[in-house]
Amino acid sequence: MVPPRNVVKIAVQMRDAIPQLIQLDQAKPLAAVLKEVCDAWSLPHSERYALQFADGHRRYITENNRTEIKNGSILCLSTAPDLEAERLLRGLQSESCEGRREALQHLVLLAPDMTFTREVISRDVLQRLGSIIEDGDDLGEVLALALRAFLELMEHGVVSWETLSIPFVRKVVCYVNMNLMDASVQPLALGLLESVTLSSPALGQLVKSEVPLDRLLVHLQVMNQQLQTKAMALLTALLQGASAAERKHMLDYLWQRNLRQFIYKVGRTRPGRPFPTPLLAAHTHTRELAVLQNIIHSAAPLGDEMAHHLYVLQALTLGLLEPRMRTPLDPYSQEQREQLQALRQAAFEPEGESLGTGLSADRRRSLCAREFRKLGFSVSDPYPAPCPCLNPGLLLFQRAGPFLSCLSPFPQNSNPAQDLERVPPGLLALDNMLYFSRHAPSAYSRFVLENSSREDKHECPFARSSIQLTVLLCELLHVGEPCSETAQDFSPMFFGQDQSFHELFCVSIQLLNKTWKEMRATQEDFDKVTQVVREQLARTLALKPSSLELFRTKVNALTYGEVLRLRQTERLHQEGTLAPPILELREKLKPELMGLIRQQRLLRLCEGTLFRKISSRRRQDKLWFCCLSPNHKVLQYGDVEEGVGPPAPESLPEQLPVADIRALLTGKDCPHVREKGSGKQNKDVCELAFSVSYDHGEEEAYLNFVAPSKREFHLWTDGLSALLGSPMGSEQTRLDLEQLLTMETKLRLLELENVPIPEQPPPVPPPPTNFNFCYDCSITEP
């Protein structure tokens, strides 16, 4: 006989007792179930006990989460959460160090459970933990356990970070600034300060003033990846909470203190040689050989959290360019006019001095305009306005006075400054041009003079190209855009040299000139050339080269001919012939190929995926694993630890029958997305979020996911749609179907190679007047 739908078969275990195999009726009150379990073991006062999941974080069973109990679940009988909280509070108040340590260990184990958290917070356990942390009697395991428990309890959001006291925060800061202590304490202290900085602007300012940047730099150099990650997390949190001026000052200081080298390069100190900083010498506790741990090129793999913080650091540093990018050139600014003058002089000063001697004012104006036109500015000739170089005082004041007429306010199309009034790129384009002329003078002169010797229509305009290229680089590197809260897309070569944006421009402007010559372009082809250069840069940046030299090698190898070949290959993969017979063949092949895609999606669900849990502040702290059973009947899932491989399906504690699933929700329809609003910071999560609604009793519950990537999002939503009998409508399915159709169609048409396929089928001939030519099989031959 099939048991009722709301009855599940489970096991209940207790220490030193034989486990019970019971049938749990989900309609029965939990108190009644507990009484039956206690009676079976002859335990009085069932109200003193509670049920917990035996696996994972040993969460307490409540009326709200009891629907998560599935057939085959193993529960354990334990002390009720209120009594457990009272016992732990007594342990924390014990005079015995060993008693406090045991209580803290048990508290850390139970802290992830929300039911238990509410009980301990209501009993002022947080205040007791705060006292242990503030007293700092033990700088070893007890302090580490207290910090971990405090963090776990605060992460639930029951108590606001704003309620923390200033003395408490200062004490945690002291642990960050101290040298001789347990290695597990400082990562926890840094993590706590990061949460304080992100959640409370007022306390964040306190942390900023109390934690020296030099101290964070010391933590970034030690051979402890966890400590490095937490130090980088606090550093980026402080940068994000600072004003624009403070952020610039902090980043300038960090760059002066060799932060880039600590991230990108490996350094060593040898016996007898000084340490890079006195703090680092104290931190290592020795004057012997010490290795300064590199982050990007470390032997250990770069974690997701560190990758995100490096992305944030890169985005914030590039964000310093935004004011220059948003500021147009002021033609009345003496400094900016001198910069334009220096740009012209770097290319034409010898020629200008020889040709400008003894010339009239009109001739000097014409010569100056011609030189700026050679640089690629939109300057007309002759100048209609009087030349200010006729002022003798100005001639004495300015060394380049004979050519200042081109930099004064003039009518339309007569002032080179007019080209730089466009924002973006504004003054950032001028900065790039000046950097190129000063740091690569040979390449700059070669670029200008080489194009000056070409025919007018084949000249590659340096100024116009620089302005457009600066805009292009700002778009590719997302300069001025807000930081994503989940992205990890940083470029290692960004930390490989100072002035990385300007260095990248120097490589890119030479690439543009090379591509211009390969395309044999004219002025009318300017937009086509920039599109090709954009593709070259985007494809090479996507490879994440580790150094600027490697980027230069790869981008120069991607010639215009190679770009055309890649475009043609992609076009052949994406486009097929439109002949009606081929379209008809494709339509006949679609059902079979869709079945193949459906099979692949279900196999992918059976393999399972690690998902990240995102807290209220969008931190990706914890992992959980979900997979589909081989018989496609049950979704199995459960929490896993960081750095541990995917668990075996049979070890996962939770199960969701596919038959109980009602619907699949995506994007803003998901409950965990609706709860967080629709701000810009939730855009990334919204694009990767999906949920399944299912029955638990008479209510509807949800299993919420945030995919690790867009591809995983498509694979899971397709697989779940296939399980529910719905069409698979993702972009990935469309691409896979198109690829399979193209391949299968080409295989079917191999024998028709070089045979033209008509647009219309051949006409069917009319039927014959009689059918006497048919052979009658019924007639037997003699």
PDB file of N, CA, C and O in Angstrom, residues 6-58:
ATOM      1  N   ASN A   6       2.055  12.946   2.493  1.00  0.00           N
ATOM      2  CA  ASN A   6       2.678  13.771   3.517  1.00  0.00           C
ATOM      3  C   ASN A   6       3.363  12.943   4.605  1.00  0.00           C
ATOM      4  O   ASN A   6       3.698  13.460   5.665  1.00  0.00           O
ATOM      5  N   VAL A   7       3.583  11.671   4.343  1.00  0.00           N
ATOM      6  CA  VAL A   7       4.283  10.800   5.286  1.00  0.00           C
ATOM      7  C   VAL A   7       5.629  10.415   4.687  1.00  0.00           C
ATOM      8  O   VAL A   7       5.691   9.961   3.541  1.00  0.00           O
ATOM      9  N   VAL A   8       6.703  10.622   5.460  1.00  0.00           N
ATOM     10  CA  VAL A   8       8.048  10.288   4.992  1.00  0.00           C
ATOM     11  C   VAL A   8       8.679   9.309   5.971  1.00  0.00           C
ATOM     12  O   VAL A   8       8.437   9.370   7.187  1.00  0.00           O
ATOM     13  N   LYS A   9       9.483   8.420   5.433  1.00  0.00           N
ATOM     14  CA  LYS A   9      10.168   7.430   6.246  1.00  0.00           C
ATOM     15  C   LYS A   9      11.565   7.944   6.573  1.00  0.00           C
ATOM     16  O   LYS A   9      12.355   8.214   5.661  1.00  0.00           O
ATOM     17  N   ILE A  10      11.847   8.069   7.869  1.00  0.00           N
ATOM     18  CA  ILE A  10      13.120   8.652   8.291  1.00  0.00           C
ATOM     19  C   ILE A  10      13.707   7.827   9.423  1.00  0.00           C
ATOM     20  O   ILE A  10      13.058   6.916   9.962  1.00  0.00           O
ATOM     21  N   ALA A  11      14.954   8.161   9.778  1.00  0.00           N
ATOM     22  CA  ALA A  11      15.624   7.560  10.933  1.00  0.00           C
ATOM     23  C   ALA A  11      15.938   8.662  11.933  1.00  0.00           C
ATOM     24  O   ALA A  11      16.340   9.766  11.552  1.00  0.00           O
ATOM     25  N   VAL A  12      15.745   8.358  13.217  1.00  0.00           N
ATOM     26  CA  VAL A  12      16.079   9.294  14.297  1.00  0.00           C
ATOM     27  C   VAL A  12      17.104   8.603  15.189  1.00  0.00           C
ATOM     28  O   VAL A  12      16.888   7.463  15.635  1.00  0.00           O
ATOM     29  N   GLN A  13      18.204   9.264  15.444  1.00  0.00           N
ATOM     30  CA  GLN A  13      19.265   8.672  16.240  1.00  0.00           C
ATOM     31  C   GLN A  13      19.557   9.532  17.461  1.00  0.00           C
ATOM     32  O   GLN A  13      19.297  10.734  17.479  1.00  0.00           O
ATOM     33  N   MET A  14      20.100   8.889  18.476  1.00  0.00           N
ATOM     34  CA  MET A  14      20.512   9.572  19.702  1.00  0.00           C
ATOM     35  C   MET A  14      21.754   8.861  20.215  1.00  0.00           C
ATOM     36  O   MET A  14      21.914   7.638  20.032  1.00  0.00           O
ATOM     37  N   ARG A  15      22.619   9.620  20.845  1.00  0.00           N
ATOM     38  CA  ARG A  15      23.860   9.046  21.345  1.00  0.00           C
ATOM     39  C   ARG A  15      23.562   7.942  22.352  1.00  0.00           C
ATOM     40  O   ARG A  15      22.690   8.079  23.220  1.00  0.00           O
ATOM     41  N   ASP A  16      24.291   6.820  22.208  1.00  0.00           N
ATOM     42  CA  ASP A  16      24.176   5.668  23.108  1.00  0.00           C
ATOM     43  C   ASP A  16      22.790   5.051  23.073  1.00  0.00           C
ATOM     44  O   ASP A  16      22.299   4.520  24.081  1.00  0.00           O
ATOM     45  N   ALA A  17      22.108   5.148  21.945  1.00  0.00           N
ATOM     46  CA  ALA A  17      20.778   4.536  21.819  1.00  0.00           C
ATOM     47  C   ALA A  17      20.630   3.945  20.430  1.00  0.00           C
ATOM     48  O   ALA A  17      21.293   4.369  19.479  1.00  0.00           O
ATOM     49  N   ILE A  18      19.755   2.943  20.321  1.00  0.00           N
ATOM     50  CA  ILE A  18      19.490   2.319  19.026  1.00  0.00           C
ATOM     51  C   ILE A  18      18.605   3.254  18.212  1.00  0.00           C
ATOM     52  O   ILE A  18      17.575   3.728  18.688  1.00  0.00           O
ATOM     53  N   PRO A  19      18.981   3.577  16.969  1.00  0.00           N
ATOM     54  CA  PRO A  19      18.169   4.497  16.155  1.00  0.00           C
ATOM     55  C   PRO A  19      16.752   3.984  15.935  1.00  0.00           C
ATOM     56  O   PRO A  19      16.500   2.775  15.908  1.00  0.00           O
ATOM     57  N   GLN A  20      15.852   4.921  15.792  1.00  0.00           N
ATOM     58  CA  GLN A  20      14.451   4.602  15.510  1.00  0.00           C
ATOM     59  C   GLN A  20      14.156   4.833  14.031  1.00  0.00           C
ATOM     60  O   GLN A  20      14.563   5.843  13.465  1.00  0.00           O
ATOM     61  N   LEU A  21      13.447   3.895  13.428  1.00  0.00           N
ATOM     62  CA  LEU A  21      12.938   4.072  12.071  1.00  0.00           C
ATOM     63  C   LEU A  21      11.454   4.373  12.178  1.00  0.00           C
ATOM     64  O   LEU A  21      10.667   3.532  12.639  1.00  0.00           O
ATOM     65  N   ILE A  22      11.071   5.576  11.800  1.00  0.00           N
ATOM     66  CA  ILE A  22       9.680   5.999  11.994  1.00  0.00           C
ATOM     67  C   ILE A  22       9.118   6.541  10.691  1.00  0.00           C
ATOM     68  O   ILE A  22       9.861   6.846   9.744  1.00  0.00           O
ATOM     69  N   GLN A  23       7.813   6.628  10.646  1.00  0.00           N
ATOM     70  CA  GLN A  23       7.110   7.292   9.549  1.00  0.00           C
ATOM     71  C   GLN A  23       6.607   8.634  10.072  1.00  0.00           C
ATOM     72  O   GLN A  23       5.727   8.681  10.943  1.00  0.00           O
ATOM     73  N   LEU A  24       7.164   9.681   9.562  1.00  0.00           N
ATOM     74  CA  LEU A  24       6.844  11.035  10.038  1.00  0.00           C
ATOM     75  C   LEU A  24       5.671  11.592   9.261  1.00  0.00           C
ATOM     76  O   LEU A  24       5.725  11.729   8.032  1.00  0.00           O
ATOM     77  N   ASP A  25       4.609  11.892   9.975  1.00  0.00           N
ATOM     78  CA  ASP A  25       3.439  12.516   9.364  1.00  0.00           C
ATOM     79  C   ASP A  25       3.631  14.028   9.425  1.00  0.00           C
ATOM     80  O   ASP A  25       3.632  14.615  10.520  1.00  0.00           O
ATOM     81  N   GLN A  26       3.803  14.646   8.261  1.00  0.00           N
ATOM     82  CA  GLN A  26       4.063  16.079   8.219  1.00  0.00           C
ATOM     83  C   GLN A  26       2.858  16.898   8.678  1.00  0.00           C
ATOM     84  O   GLN A  26       2.991  18.074   8.997  1.00  0.00           O
ATOM     85  N   ALA A  27       1.683  16.289   8.725  1.00  0.00           N
ATOM     86  CA  ALA A  27       0.494  17.016   9.190  1.00  0.00           C
ATOM     87  C   ALA A  27       0.409  17.033  10.712  1.00  0.00           C
ATOM     88  O   ALA A  27      -0.354  17.814  11.281  1.00  0.00           O
ATOM     89  N   LYS A  28       1.172  16.190  11.359  1.00  0.00           N
ATOM     90  CA  LYS A  28       1.122  16.112  12.822  1.00  0.00           C
ATOM     91  C   LYS A  28       2.003  17.211  13.405  1.00  0.00           C
ATOM     92  O   LYS A  28       3.089  17.477  12.904  1.00  0.00           O
ATOM     93  N   PRO A  29       1.581  17.866  14.490  1.00  0.00           N
ATOM     94  CA  PRO A  29       2.412  18.911  15.107  1.00  0.00           C
ATOM     95  C   PRO A  29       3.779  18.363  15.512  1.00  0.00           C
ATOM     96  O   PRO A  29       3.915  17.199  15.906  1.00  0.00           O
ATOM     97  N   LEU A  30       4.779  19.190  15.420  1.00  0.00           N
ATOM     98  CA  LEU A  30       6.135  18.770  15.716  1.00  0.00           C
ATOM     99  C   LEU A  30       6.278  18.369  17.186  1.00  0.00           C
ATOM    100  O   LEU A  30       7.042  17.448  17.518  1.00  0.00           O
ATOM    101  N   ALA A  31       5.538  19.024  18.080  1.00  0.00           N
ATOM    102  CA  ALA A  31       5.610  18.672  19.499  1.00  0.00           C
ATOM    103  C   ALA A  31       5.121  17.246  19.729  1.00  0.00           C
ATOM    104  O   ALA A  31       5.690  16.493  20.535  1.00  0.00           O
ATOM    105  N   ALA A  32       4.088  16.845  18.983  1.00  0.00           N
ATOM    106  CA  ALA A  32       3.583  15.478  19.123  1.00  0.00           C
ATOM    107  C   ALA A  32       4.586  14.460  18.593  1.00  0.00           C
ATOM    108  O   ALA A  32       4.765  13.380  19.175  1.00  0.00           O
ATOM    109  N   VAL A  33       5.247  14.794  17.509  1.00  0.00           N
ATOM    110  CA  VAL A  33       6.272  13.901  16.973  1.00  0.00           C
ATOM    111  C   VAL A  33       7.409  13.732  17.970  1.00  0.00           C
ATOM    112  O   VAL A  33       7.903  12.620  18.212  1.00  0.00           O
ATOM    113  N   LEU A  34       7.831  14.841  18.592  1.00  0.00           N
ATOM    114  CA  LEU A  34       8.901  14.786  19.577  1.00  0.00           C
ATOM    115  C   LEU A  34       8.511  13.918  20.779  1.00  0.00           C
ATOM    116  O   LEU A  34       9.318  13.148  21.302  1.00  0.00           O
ATOM    117  N   LYS A  35       7.259  14.035  21.196  1.00  0.00           N
ATOM    118  CA  LYS A  35       6.813  13.242  22.352  1.00  0.00           C
ATOM    119  C   LYS A  35       6.854  11.752  22.029  1.00  0.00           C
ATOM    120  O   LYS A  35       7.277  10.936  22.855  1.00  0.00           O
ATOM    121  N   GLU A  36       6.434  11.383  20.809  1.00  0.00           N
ATOM    122  CA  GLU A  36       6.474   9.977  20.429  1.00  0.00           C
ATOM    123  C   GLU A  36       7.913   9.467  20.400  1.00  0.00           C
ATOM    124  O   GLU A  36       8.194   8.341  20.837  1.00  0.00           O
ATOM    125  N   VAL A  37       8.831  10.267  19.882  1.00  0.00           N
ATOM    126  CA  VAL A  37      10.231   9.851  19.825  1.00  0.00           C
ATOM    127  C   VAL A  37      10.797   9.696  21.225  1.00  0.00           C
ATOM    128  O   VAL A  37      11.501   8.714  21.540  1.00  0.00           O
ATOM    129  N   CYS A  38      10.507  10.667  22.099  1.00  0.00           N
ATOM    130  CA  CYS A  38      11.025  10.591  23.472  1.00  0.00           C
ATOM    131  C   CYS A  38      10.409   9.417  24.233  1.00  0.00           C
ATOM    132  O   CYS A  38      11.095   8.739  25.022  1.00  0.00           O
ATOM    133  N   ASP A  39       9.129   9.152  24.018  1.00  0.00           N
ATOM    134  CA  ASP A  39       8.482   8.024  24.695  1.00  0.00           C
ATOM    135  C   ASP A  39       9.120   6.708  24.287  1.00  0.00           C
ATOM    136  O   ASP A  39       9.246   5.786  25.114  1.00  0.00           O
ATOM    137  N   ALA A  40       9.513   6.592  23.025  1.00  0.00           N
ATOM    138  CA  ALA A  40      10.138   5.346  22.570  1.00  0.00           C
ATOM    139  C   ALA A  40      11.455   5.093  23.284  1.00  0.00           C
ATOM    140  O   ALA A  40      11.865   3.936  23.459  1.00  0.00           O
ATOM    141  N   TRP A  41      12.123   6.138  23.708  1.00  0.00           N
ATOM    142  CA  TRP A  41      13.381   5.998  24.451  1.00  0.00           C
ATOM    143  C   TRP A  41      13.191   6.226  25.957  1.00  0.00           C
ATOM    144  O   TRP A  41      14.168   6.360  26.695  1.00  0.00           O
ATOM    145  N   SER A  42      11.941   6.350  26.365  1.00  0.00           N
ATOM    146  CA  SER A  42      11.606   6.550  27.788  1.00  0.00           C
ATOM    147  C   SER A  42      12.245   7.816  28.340  1.00  0.00           C
ATOM    148  O   SER A  42      12.812   7.848  29.439  1.00  0.00           O
ATOM    149  N   LEU A  43      12.163   8.877  27.560  1.00  0.00           N
ATOM    150  CA  LEU A  43      12.713  10.161  27.984  1.00  0.00           C
ATOM    151  C   LEU A  43      11.580  11.073  28.429  1.00  0.00           C
ATOM    152  O   LEU A  43      10.663  11.375  27.642  1.00  0.00           O
ATOM    153  N   PRO A  44      11.586  11.538  29.678  1.00  0.00           N
ATOM    154  CA  PRO A  44      10.539  12.470  30.121  1.00  0.00           C
ATOM    155  C   PRO A  44      10.802  13.887  29.617  1.00  0.00           C
ATOM    156  O   PRO A  44      11.891  14.194  29.132  1.00  0.00           O
ATOM    157  N   HIS A  45       9.805  14.726  29.745  1.00  0.00           N
ATOM    158  CA  HIS A  45       9.922  16.148  29.405  1.00  0.00           C
ATOM    159  C   HIS A  45      10.380  16.331  27.955  1.00  0.00           C
ATOM    160  O   HIS A  45      11.483  16.811  27.678  1.00  0.00           O
ATOM    161  N   SER A  46       9.540  15.943  27.023  1.00  0.00           N
ATOM    162  CA  SER A  46       9.906  16.043  25.600  1.00  0.00           C
ATOM    163  C   SER A  46      10.122  17.484  25.161  1.00  0.00           C
ATOM    164  O   SER A  46      10.795  17.738  24.150  1.00  0.00           O
ATOM    165  N   GLU A  47       9.577  18.456  25.926  1.00  0.00           N
ATOM    166  CA  GLU A  47       9.764  19.858  25.547  1.00  0.00           C
ATOM    167  C   GLU A  47      11.213  20.305  25.695  1.00  0.00           C
ATOM    168  O   GLU A  47      11.593  21.377  25.206  1.00  0.00           O
ATOM    169  N   ARG A  48      12.027  19.490  26.365  1.00  0.00           N
ATOM    170  CA  ARG A  48      13.432  19.843  26.514  1.00  0.00           C
ATOM    171  C   ARG A  48      14.292  19.366  25.337  1.00  0.00           C
ATOM    172  O   ARG A  48      15.495  19.567  25.344  1.00  0.00           O
ATOM    173  N   TYR A  49      13.657  18.736  24.368  1.00  0.00           N
ATOM    174  CA  TYR A  49      14.414  18.165  23.265  1.00  0.00           C
ATOM    175  C   TYR A  49      13.965  18.787  21.942  1.00  0.00           C
ATOM    176  O   TYR A  49      12.910  19.424  21.847  1.00  0.00           O
ATOM    177  N   ALA A  50      14.780  18.594  20.955  1.00  0.00           N
ATOM    178  CA  ALA A  50      14.476  19.078  19.600  1.00  0.00           C
ATOM    179  C   ALA A  50      15.135  18.141  18.603  1.00  0.00           C
ATOM    180  O   ALA A  50      16.047  17.367  18.943  1.00  0.00           O
ATOM    181  N   LEU A  51      14.670  18.193  17.367  1.00  0.00           N
ATOM    182  CA  LEU A  51      15.238  17.384  16.293  1.00  0.00           C
ATOM    183  C   LEU A  51      16.157  18.254  15.432  1.00  0.00           C
ATOM    184  O   LEU A  51      15.869  19.430  15.187  1.00  0.00           O
ATOM    185  N   GLN A  52      17.243  17.637  14.989  1.00  0.00           N
ATOM    186  CA  GLN A  52      18.193  18.319  14.112  1.00  0.00           C
ATOM    187  C   GLN A  52      18.514  17.420  12.921  1.00  0.00           C
ATOM    188  O   GLN A  52      18.408  16.189  13.007  1.00  0.00           O
ATOM    189  N   PHE A  53      18.891  18.054  11.813  1.00  0.00           N
ATOM    190  CA  PHE A  53      19.445  17.282  10.714  1.00  0.00           C
ATOM    191  C   PHE A  53      20.794  16.726  11.159  1.00  0.00           C
ATOM    192  O   PHE A  53      21.617  17.446  11.741  1.00  0.00           O
ATOM    193  N   ALA A  54      21.034  15.466  10.873  1.00  0.00           N
ATOM    194  CA  ALA A  54      22.277  14.841  11.304  1.00  0.00           C
ATOM    195  C   ALA A  54      23.465  15.276  10.459  1.00  0.00           C
ATOM    196  O   ALA A  54      24.610  15.218  10.916  1.00  0.00           O
ATOM    197  N   ASP A  55      23.217  15.707   9.220  1.00  0.00           N
ATOM    198  CA  ASP A  55      24.305  16.081   8.320  1.00  0.00           C
ATOM    199  C   ASP A  55      24.373  17.595   8.178  1.00  0.00           C
ATOM    200  O   ASP A  55      23.458  18.326   8.566  1.00  0.00           O
ATOM    201  N   GLY A  56      25.446  18.051   7.565  1.00  0.00           N
ATOM    202  CA  GLY A  56      25.584  19.488   7.284  1.00  0.00           C
ATOM    203  C   GLY A  56      25.812  20.281   8.546  1.00  0.00           C
ATOM    204  O   GLY A  56      26.608  19.924   9.422  1.00  0.00           O
ATOM    205  N   HIS A  57      25.068  21.397   8.686  1.00  0.00           N
ATOM    206  CA  HIS A  57      25.245  22.310   9.815  1.00  0.00           C
ATOM    207  C   HIS A  57      24.358  21.948  11.006  1.00  0.00           C
ATOM    208  O   HIS A  57      24.199  22.756  11.916  1.00  0.00           O
ATOM    209  N   ARG A  58      23.743  20.751  10.977  1.00  0.00           N
ATOM    210  CA  ARG A  58      22.919  20.283  12.098  1.00  0.00           C
ATOM    211  C   ARG A  58      21.854  21.312  12.459  1.00  0.00           C
ATOM    212  O   ARG A  58      21.704  21.715  13.616  1.00  0.00           O
TER     213      ARG A  58
END
